[in-house]
Coordinates of C-alpha atoms and ligand atoms in Angstrom, one line a residue:
X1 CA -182.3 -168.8 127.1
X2 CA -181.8 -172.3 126.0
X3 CA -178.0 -172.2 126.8
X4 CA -178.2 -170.4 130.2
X5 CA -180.4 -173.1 131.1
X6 CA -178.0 -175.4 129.7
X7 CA -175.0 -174.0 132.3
X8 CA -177.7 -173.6 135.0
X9 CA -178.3 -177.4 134.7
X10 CA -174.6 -178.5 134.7
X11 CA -174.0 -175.7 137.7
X12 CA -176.6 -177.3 140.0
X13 CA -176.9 -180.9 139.0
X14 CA -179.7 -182.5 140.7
X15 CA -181.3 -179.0 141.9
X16 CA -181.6 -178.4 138.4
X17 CA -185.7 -179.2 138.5
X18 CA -186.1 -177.2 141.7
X19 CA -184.3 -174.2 140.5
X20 CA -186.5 -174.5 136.7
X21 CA -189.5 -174.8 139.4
X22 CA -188.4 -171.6 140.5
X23 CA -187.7 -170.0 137.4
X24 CA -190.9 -171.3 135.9
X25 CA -192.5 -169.8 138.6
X26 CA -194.2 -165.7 138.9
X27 CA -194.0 -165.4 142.3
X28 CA -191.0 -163.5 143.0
X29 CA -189.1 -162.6 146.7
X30 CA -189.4 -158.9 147.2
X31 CA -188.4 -157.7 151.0
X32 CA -187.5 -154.3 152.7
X33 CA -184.7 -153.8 155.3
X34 CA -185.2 -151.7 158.3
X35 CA -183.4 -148.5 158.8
X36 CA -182.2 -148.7 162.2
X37 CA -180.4 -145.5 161.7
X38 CA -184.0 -143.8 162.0
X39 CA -186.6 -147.1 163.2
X40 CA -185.8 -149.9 165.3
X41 CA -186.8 -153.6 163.6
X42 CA -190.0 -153.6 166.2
X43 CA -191.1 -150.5 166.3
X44 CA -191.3 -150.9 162.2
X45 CA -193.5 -154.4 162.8
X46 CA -195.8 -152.9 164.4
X47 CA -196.5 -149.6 162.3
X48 CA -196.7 -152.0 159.5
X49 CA -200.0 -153.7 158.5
X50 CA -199.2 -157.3 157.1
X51 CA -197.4 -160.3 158.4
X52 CA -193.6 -160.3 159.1
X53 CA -191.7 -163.1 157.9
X54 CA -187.8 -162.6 158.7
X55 CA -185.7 -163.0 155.8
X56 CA -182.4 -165.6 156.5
X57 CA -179.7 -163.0 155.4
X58 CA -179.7 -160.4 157.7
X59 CA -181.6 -159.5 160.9
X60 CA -183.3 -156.5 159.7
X61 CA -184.4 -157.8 156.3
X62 CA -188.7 -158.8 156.1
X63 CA -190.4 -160.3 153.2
X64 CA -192.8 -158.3 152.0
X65 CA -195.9 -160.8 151.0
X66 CA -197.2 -160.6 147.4
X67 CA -200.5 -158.9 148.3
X68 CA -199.1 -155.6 149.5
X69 CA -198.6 -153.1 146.7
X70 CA -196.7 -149.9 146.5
X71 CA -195.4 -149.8 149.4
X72 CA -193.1 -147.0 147.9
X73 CA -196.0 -144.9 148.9
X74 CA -196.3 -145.6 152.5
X75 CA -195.1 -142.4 154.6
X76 CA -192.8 -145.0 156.4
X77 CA -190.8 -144.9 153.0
X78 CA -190.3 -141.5 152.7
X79 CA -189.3 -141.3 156.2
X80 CA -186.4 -143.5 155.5
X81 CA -187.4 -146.0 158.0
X82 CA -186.7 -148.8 155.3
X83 CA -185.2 -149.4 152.5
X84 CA -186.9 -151.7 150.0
X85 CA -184.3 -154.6 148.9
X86 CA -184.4 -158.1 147.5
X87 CA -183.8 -160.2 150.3
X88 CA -180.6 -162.1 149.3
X89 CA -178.9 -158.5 148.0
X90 CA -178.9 -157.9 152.0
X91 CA -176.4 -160.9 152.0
X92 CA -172.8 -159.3 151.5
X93 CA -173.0 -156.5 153.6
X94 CA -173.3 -158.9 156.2
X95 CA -170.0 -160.8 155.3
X96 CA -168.3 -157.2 155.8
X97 CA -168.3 -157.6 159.5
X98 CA -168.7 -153.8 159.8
X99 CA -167.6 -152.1 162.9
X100 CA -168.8 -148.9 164.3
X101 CA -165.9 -146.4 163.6
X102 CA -165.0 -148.2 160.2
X103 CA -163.8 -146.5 157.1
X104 CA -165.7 -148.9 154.8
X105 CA -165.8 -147.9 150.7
X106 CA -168.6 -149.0 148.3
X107 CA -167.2 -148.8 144.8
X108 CA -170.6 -149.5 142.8
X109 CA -172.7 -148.0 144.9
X110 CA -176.1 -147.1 143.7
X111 CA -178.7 -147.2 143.7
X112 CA -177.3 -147.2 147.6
X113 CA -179.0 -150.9 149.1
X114 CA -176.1 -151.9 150.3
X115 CA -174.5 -148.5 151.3
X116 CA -177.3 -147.6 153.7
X117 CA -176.8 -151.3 155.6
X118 CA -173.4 -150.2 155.8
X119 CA -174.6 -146.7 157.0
X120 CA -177.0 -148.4 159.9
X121 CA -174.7 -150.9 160.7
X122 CA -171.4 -147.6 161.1
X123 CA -174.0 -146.4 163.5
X124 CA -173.1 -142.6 161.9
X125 CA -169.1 -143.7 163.4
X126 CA -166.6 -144.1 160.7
X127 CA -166.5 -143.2 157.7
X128 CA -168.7 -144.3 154.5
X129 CA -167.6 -143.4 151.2
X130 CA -170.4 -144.3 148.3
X131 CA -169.3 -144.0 144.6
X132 CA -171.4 -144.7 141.7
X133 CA -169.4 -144.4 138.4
X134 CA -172.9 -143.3 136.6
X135 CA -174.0 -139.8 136.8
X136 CA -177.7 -140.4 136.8
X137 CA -177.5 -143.3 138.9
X138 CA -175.0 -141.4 141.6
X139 CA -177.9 -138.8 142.0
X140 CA -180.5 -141.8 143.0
X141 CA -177.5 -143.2 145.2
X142 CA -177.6 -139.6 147.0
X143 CA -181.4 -138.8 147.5
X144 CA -181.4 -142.4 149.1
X145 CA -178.5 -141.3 151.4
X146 CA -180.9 -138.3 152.3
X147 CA -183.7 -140.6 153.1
X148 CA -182.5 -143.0 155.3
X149 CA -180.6 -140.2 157.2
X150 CA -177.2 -141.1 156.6
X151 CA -174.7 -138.3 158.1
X152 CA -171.0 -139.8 157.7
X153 CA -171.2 -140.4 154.1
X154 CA -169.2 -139.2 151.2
X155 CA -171.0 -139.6 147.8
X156 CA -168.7 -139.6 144.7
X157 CA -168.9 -140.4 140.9
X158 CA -165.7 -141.6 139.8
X159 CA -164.2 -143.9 138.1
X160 CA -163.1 -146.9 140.2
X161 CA -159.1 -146.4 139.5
X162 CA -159.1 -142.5 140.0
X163 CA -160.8 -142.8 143.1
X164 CA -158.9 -146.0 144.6
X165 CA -155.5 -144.1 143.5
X166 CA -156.3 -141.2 145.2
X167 CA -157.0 -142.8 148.8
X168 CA -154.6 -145.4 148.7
X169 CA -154.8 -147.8 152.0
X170 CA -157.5 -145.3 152.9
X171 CA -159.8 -148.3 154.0
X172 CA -160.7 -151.1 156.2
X173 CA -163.3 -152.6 154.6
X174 CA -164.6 -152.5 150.5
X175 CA -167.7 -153.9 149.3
X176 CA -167.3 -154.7 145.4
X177 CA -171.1 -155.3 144.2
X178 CA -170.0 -155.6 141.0
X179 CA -172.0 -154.6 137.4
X180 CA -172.9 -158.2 136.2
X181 CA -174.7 -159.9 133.5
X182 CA -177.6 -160.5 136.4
X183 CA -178.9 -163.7 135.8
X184 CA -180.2 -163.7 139.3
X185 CA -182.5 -160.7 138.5
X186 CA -184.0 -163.0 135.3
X187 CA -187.5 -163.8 137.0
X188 CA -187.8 -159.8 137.7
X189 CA -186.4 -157.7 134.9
X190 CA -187.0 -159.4 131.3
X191 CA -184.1 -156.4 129.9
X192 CA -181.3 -158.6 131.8
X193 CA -182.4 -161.8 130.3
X194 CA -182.8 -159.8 126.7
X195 CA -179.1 -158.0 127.2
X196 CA -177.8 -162.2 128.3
X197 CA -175.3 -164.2 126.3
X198 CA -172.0 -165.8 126.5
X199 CA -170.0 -163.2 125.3
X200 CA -171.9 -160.7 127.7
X201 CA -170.4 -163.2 130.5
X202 CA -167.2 -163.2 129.4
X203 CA -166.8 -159.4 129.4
X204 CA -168.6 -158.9 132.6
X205 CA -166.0 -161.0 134.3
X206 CA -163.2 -159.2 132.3
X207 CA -165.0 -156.0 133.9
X208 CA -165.0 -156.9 137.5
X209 CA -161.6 -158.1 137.7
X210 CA -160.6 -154.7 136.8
X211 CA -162.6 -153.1 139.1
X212 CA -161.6 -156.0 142.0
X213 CA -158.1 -154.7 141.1
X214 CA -158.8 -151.6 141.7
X215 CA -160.0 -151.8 145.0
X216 CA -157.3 -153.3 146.2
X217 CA -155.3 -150.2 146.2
X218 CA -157.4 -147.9 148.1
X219 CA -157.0 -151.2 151.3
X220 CA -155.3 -150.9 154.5
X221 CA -152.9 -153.7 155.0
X222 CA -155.0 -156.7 157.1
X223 CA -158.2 -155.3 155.4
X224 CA -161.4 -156.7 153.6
X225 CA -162.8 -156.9 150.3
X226 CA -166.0 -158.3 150.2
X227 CA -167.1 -158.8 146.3
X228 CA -170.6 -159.9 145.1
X229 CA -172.6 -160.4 142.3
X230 CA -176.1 -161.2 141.5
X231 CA -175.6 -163.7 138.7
X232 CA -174.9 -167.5 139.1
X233 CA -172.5 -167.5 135.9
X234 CA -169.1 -169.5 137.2
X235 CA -166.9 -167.1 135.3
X236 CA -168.2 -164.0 136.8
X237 CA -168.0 -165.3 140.6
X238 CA -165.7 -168.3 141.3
X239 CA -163.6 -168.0 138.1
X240 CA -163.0 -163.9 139.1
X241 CA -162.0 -164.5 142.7
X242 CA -159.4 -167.6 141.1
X243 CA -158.0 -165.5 138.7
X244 CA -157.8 -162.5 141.4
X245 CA -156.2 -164.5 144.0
X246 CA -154.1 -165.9 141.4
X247 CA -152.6 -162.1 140.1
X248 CA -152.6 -161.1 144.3
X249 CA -150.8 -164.3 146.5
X250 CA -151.2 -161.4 149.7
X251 CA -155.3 -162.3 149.3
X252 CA -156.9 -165.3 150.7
X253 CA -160.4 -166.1 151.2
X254 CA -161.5 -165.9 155.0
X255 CA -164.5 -167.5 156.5
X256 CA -167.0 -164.7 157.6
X257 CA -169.1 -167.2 159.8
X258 CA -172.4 -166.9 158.3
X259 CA -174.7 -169.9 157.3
X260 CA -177.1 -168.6 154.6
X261 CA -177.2 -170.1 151.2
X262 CA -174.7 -172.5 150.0
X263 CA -170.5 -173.1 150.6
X264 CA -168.5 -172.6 147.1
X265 CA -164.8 -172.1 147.4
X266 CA -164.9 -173.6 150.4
X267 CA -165.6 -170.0 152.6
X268 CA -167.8 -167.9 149.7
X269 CA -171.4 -168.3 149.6
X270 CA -174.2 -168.8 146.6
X271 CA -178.1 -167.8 147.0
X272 CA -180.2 -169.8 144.5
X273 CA -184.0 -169.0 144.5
X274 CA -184.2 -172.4 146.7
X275 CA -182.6 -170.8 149.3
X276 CA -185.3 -167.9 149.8
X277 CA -183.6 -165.0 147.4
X278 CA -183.6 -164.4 143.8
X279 CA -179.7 -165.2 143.7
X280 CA -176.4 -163.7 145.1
X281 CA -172.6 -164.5 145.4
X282 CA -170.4 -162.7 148.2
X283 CA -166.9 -163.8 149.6
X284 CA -164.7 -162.2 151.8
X285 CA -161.1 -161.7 151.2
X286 CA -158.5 -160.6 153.4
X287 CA -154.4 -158.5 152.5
X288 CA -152.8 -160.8 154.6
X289 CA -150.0 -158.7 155.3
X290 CA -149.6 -156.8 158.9
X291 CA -152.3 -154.9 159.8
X292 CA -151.7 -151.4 160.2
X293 CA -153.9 -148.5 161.2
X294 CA -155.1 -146.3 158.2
X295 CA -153.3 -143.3 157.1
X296 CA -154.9 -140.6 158.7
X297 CA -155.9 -136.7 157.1
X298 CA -155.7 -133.4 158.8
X299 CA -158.3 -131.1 157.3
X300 CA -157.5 -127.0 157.1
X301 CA -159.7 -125.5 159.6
X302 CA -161.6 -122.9 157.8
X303 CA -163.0 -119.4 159.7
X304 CA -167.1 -119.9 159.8
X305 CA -168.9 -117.1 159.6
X306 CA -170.7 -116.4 163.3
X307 CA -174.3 -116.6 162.0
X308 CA -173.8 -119.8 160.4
X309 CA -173.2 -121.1 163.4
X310 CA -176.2 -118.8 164.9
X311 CA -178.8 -120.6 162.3
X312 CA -177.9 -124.2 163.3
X313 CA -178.8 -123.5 167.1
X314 CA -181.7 -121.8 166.0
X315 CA -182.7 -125.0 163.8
X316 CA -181.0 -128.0 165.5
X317 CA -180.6 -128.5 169.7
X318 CA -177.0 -129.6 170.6
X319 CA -175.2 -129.5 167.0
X320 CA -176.3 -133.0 166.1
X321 CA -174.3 -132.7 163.0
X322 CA -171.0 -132.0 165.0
X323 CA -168.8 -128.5 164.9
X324 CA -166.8 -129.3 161.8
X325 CA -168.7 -127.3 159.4
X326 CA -167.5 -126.2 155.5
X327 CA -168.8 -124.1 153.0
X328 CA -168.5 -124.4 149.2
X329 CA -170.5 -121.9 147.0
X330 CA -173.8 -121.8 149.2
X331 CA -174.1 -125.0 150.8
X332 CA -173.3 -125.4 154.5
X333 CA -172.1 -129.0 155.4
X334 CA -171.5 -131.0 158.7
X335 CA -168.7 -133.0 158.1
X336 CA -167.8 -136.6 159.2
X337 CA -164.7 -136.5 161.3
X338 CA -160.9 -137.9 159.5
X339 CA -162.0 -136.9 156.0
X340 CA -159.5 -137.7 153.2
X341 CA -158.5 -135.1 150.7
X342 CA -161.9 -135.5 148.0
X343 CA -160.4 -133.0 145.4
X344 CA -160.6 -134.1 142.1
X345 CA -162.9 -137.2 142.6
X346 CA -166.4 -135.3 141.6
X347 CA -167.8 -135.8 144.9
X348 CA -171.6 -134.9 145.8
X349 CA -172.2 -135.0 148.8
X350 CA -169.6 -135.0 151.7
X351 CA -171.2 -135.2 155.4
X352 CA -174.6 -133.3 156.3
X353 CA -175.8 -130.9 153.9
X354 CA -177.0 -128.3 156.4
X355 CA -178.2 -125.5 154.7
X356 CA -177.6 -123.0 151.9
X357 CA -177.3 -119.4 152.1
X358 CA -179.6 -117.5 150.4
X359 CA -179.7 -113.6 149.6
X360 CA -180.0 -112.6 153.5
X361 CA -180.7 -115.8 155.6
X362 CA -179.8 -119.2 155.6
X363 CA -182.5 -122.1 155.0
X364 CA -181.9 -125.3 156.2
X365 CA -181.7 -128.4 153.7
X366 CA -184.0 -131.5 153.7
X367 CA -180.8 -133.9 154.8
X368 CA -180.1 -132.3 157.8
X369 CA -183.5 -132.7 158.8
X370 CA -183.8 -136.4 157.6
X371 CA -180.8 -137.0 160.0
X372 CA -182.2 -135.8 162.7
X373 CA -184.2 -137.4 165.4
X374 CA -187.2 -135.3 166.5
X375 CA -185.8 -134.0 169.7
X376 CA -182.8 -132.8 168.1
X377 CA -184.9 -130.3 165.8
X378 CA -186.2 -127.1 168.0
X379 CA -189.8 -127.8 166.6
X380 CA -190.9 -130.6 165.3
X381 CA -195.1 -131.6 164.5
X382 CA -195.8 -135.3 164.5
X383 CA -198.3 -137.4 163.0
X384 CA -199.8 -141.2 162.8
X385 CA -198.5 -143.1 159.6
X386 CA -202.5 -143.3 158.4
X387 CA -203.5 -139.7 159.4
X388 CA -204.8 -137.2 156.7
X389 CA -201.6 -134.3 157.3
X390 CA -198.8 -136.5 156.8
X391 CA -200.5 -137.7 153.4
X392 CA -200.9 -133.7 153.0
X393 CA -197.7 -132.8 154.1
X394 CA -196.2 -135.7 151.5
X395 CA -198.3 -134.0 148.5
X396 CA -196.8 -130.8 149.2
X397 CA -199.7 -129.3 150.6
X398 CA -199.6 -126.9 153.3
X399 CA -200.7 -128.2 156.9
X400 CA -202.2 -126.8 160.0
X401 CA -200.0 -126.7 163.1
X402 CA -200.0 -125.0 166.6
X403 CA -200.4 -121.3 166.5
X404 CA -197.2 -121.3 168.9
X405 CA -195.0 -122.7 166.5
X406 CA -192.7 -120.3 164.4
X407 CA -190.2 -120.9 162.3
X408 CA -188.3 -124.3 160.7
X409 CA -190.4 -126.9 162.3
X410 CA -189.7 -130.7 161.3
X411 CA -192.3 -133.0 160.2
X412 CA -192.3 -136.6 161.7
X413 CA -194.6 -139.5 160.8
X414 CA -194.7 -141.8 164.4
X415 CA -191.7 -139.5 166.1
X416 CA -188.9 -140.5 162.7
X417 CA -188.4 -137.5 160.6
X418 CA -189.9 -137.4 156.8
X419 CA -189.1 -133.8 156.6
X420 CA -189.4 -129.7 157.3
X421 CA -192.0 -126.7 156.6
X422 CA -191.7 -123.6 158.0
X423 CA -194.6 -122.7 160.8
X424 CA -196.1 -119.1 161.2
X425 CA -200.3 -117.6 162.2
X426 CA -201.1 -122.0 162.8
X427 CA -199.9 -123.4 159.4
X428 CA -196.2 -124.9 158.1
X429 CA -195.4 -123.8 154.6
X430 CA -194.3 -127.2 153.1
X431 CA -190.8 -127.8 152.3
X432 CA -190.7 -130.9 151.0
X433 CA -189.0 -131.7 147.9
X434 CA -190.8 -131.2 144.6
X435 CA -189.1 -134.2 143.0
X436 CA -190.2 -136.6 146.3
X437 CA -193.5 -135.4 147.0
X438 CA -196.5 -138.0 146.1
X439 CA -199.2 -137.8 143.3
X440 CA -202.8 -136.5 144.2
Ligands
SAM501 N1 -174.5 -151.9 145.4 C1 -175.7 -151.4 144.8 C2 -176.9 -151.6 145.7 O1 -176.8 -152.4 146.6 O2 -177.8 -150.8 145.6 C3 -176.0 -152.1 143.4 C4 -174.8 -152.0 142.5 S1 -175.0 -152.6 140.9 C5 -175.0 -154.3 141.1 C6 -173.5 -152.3 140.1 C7 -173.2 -150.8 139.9 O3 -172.0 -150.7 139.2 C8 -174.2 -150.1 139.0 O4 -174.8 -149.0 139.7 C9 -173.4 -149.7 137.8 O5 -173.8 -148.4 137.3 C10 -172.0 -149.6 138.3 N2 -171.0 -149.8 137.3 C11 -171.2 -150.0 135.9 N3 -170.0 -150.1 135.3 C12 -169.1 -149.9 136.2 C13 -167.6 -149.8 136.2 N4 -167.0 -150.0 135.1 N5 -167.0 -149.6 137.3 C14 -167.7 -149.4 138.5 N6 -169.0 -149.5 138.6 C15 -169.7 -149.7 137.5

């Protein structure tokens, strides 16, 4: 670690002794970001039981102080009313500038941090398309879609250049978080500093200029790349974007207007620990050619079967999902509108999953639920974030509702969905899934 200190010092100068103050130092920034897809930012203050501090990079982003453990556990979580994030990872998104109605990419996607702040930010308008190039880690990118109720998402794992190839000038915006040699994560994960050297660097940078080149493909003319790292290294941040802009003259750097950290390349910004996060580059680049409207798709209307439709009225009040429904193999999905072609790209997830036919009826699928708000469901049971059933309900166990409730009923922890059972004779059989459900 002797030589990373070494560049640290001749990278910061004078700050050098405040940064090794830092890095000397246990105490380490952990936050959470609200969900406002399903939880505004003050209704989550006051469900929660410690005091807020506002994070600088974003306006849903909260410290979470040092005494509060596990808050993976709290019903809140499972609910998908936030998402727990290091405070200065909630900095790029915000240099995306993302509009409702967007089609917005995320080519390194999971474990999905960034994805659901675009999600909440899209509003469910637009289009969000979340790839993660490794298998395992696509499948955490997707439950966390799930969670935090995300309905206009597609959820791929591809490579970066097969997918950008395939949706040329598809979108107006790109996040590049790029896989980096993570010197920011140093003071929490002891594997990054172990996996550190020069050479790792080196080939990191080499990496993410591949993948920056990638992106640029799948851009509308007049769009954005915003790429970010969470390493301090010169070559993997200043020295990529130089070389980039160098290979692409039609890129420039734009100022995206925010104030947190520090300036470097005139309009990018660094996080140091100093500056309230554990560390973070993001600049925004603009194609500065003429800006023209995305290419648009037409997708094959396919025949639905009439009790399909019949089972999502009896679930769901008003369609909440939309009337653009598919079916491949079992699975019923909702999908977002002015999807591209996705054959060939491995994709997941595209849109709500609504259900999956079974032998002779149709159950509904934890997503759709999770997307939901409460009055959209046709039953729904709701409970206080302390009570005994939604700590139940959360183990898997079965819970006692109103006699008068039959059927798919969802399960809401302070009026934000967490989940379904299905009701019959005063109890809901729990349908929670196994793999999400807490420990006794
Ligand atoms: N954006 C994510 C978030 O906010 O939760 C974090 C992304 S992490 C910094 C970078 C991701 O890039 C990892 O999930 C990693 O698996 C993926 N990755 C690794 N090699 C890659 C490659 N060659 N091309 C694209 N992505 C890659």
């Amino acid at each position: 670690m002797e030589i990373f200190l070494e560049r640290m010092k001749s990278l910061l100068g004078d700050e050098f002794e405040e940064f090794l103050k830092f890095y000397n130092n246990e105490k380490i920034y952990r936050g959470l970001r609200v969900n406002t897809l399903k939880c505004s930012v003050d209704k989550l203050i006051t469900l929660l039981n410690f005091t807020i501090e506002k994070t600088p990079f974003c306006g849903e982003g909260i410290y979470i102080p040092d005494e509060v453990q596990s808050i993976g556990n709290n019903p809140l979580h499972h609910a998908g009313a936030f998402y727990v994030q290091e405070p200065s990872a909630t900095s790029a998104v915000e240099m995306l500038d993302i509009k409702e109605g967007d089609r917005v990419l995320d080519l390194c996607a999971a474990p999905g941090g960034k994805s659901t702040q675009i999600a909440a930010k899209l509003n469910s308008k637009g289009l969000l398309w979340s790839n993660e190039v490794v298998k395992n880690r696509a499948k955490i990118l997707l439950s966390n879609i799930e969670r935090l109720g995300v309905k206009n998402a597609v959820v791929s794992n591809c490579y970066p250049d097969v997918l950008c190839n395939k949706l040329k000038g598809y979108f107006d915006k790109i996040l590049v978080d790029a896989p980096c040699s993570g010197e920011g994560m140093f003071r929490k994960n002891s594997e990054a500093q172990n996996e550190w050297s020069v050479e790792h660097v080196k080939s990191c940078a080499a990496r993410q200029l591949q993948i920056l080149n990638s992106a640029k493909t799948a851009l509308r003319e007049g769009g954005v790349i915003v790429y970010s790292t969470c390493t301090f290294s010169e070559e993997e941040n200043e020295g990529v974007i130089t070389e980039f802009l160098k290979e692409n003259p039609d890129f420039s750097i734009e100022d995206s207007g925010v104030n947190f950290g520090r300036p470097t390349l005139k309009y990018a910004r660094r996080i140091f620990p100093m500056d309230g996060g554990e560390g973070h580059f993001a600049v925004k680049l603009r194609k500065n050619s003429q800006s023209l409207p995305a290419p648009s798709f037409k997708n094959n209307p396919v025949k639905i079967p009439d009790n399909v439709y019949e089972f999502y009225d009896e679930v769901f009040v008003d369609r909440p999902f939309g009337n653009k429904l598919e079916i491949i193999g079992e699975n019923i999905y909702a999908l977002p509108d002015n999807l591209p072609d996705t054959k060939g790209l491995n994709v997941l997830r595209k849109g709500v999953l609504l259900g999956e036919i079974k032998k002779n009826r149709i159950e509904p699928h934890h997503h759709a639920f999770m997307c939901a708000k409460p009055e959209q469901c046709r039953r729904y049971v709701d409970f206080d974030v302390n009570s005994e059933e939604i700590k139940l309900f959360l183990h898997g166990n079965e819970i006692k509702v109103d006699e008068s409730l039959k059927g798919y009923t969802a399960v809401c922890v302070n009026k934000i969905t967490a989940g379904f059972g299905k009701a019959s004779g005063g109890s809901l059989k729990n349908k929670y899934p196994k793999g999400l459900r807490t420990l006794k």
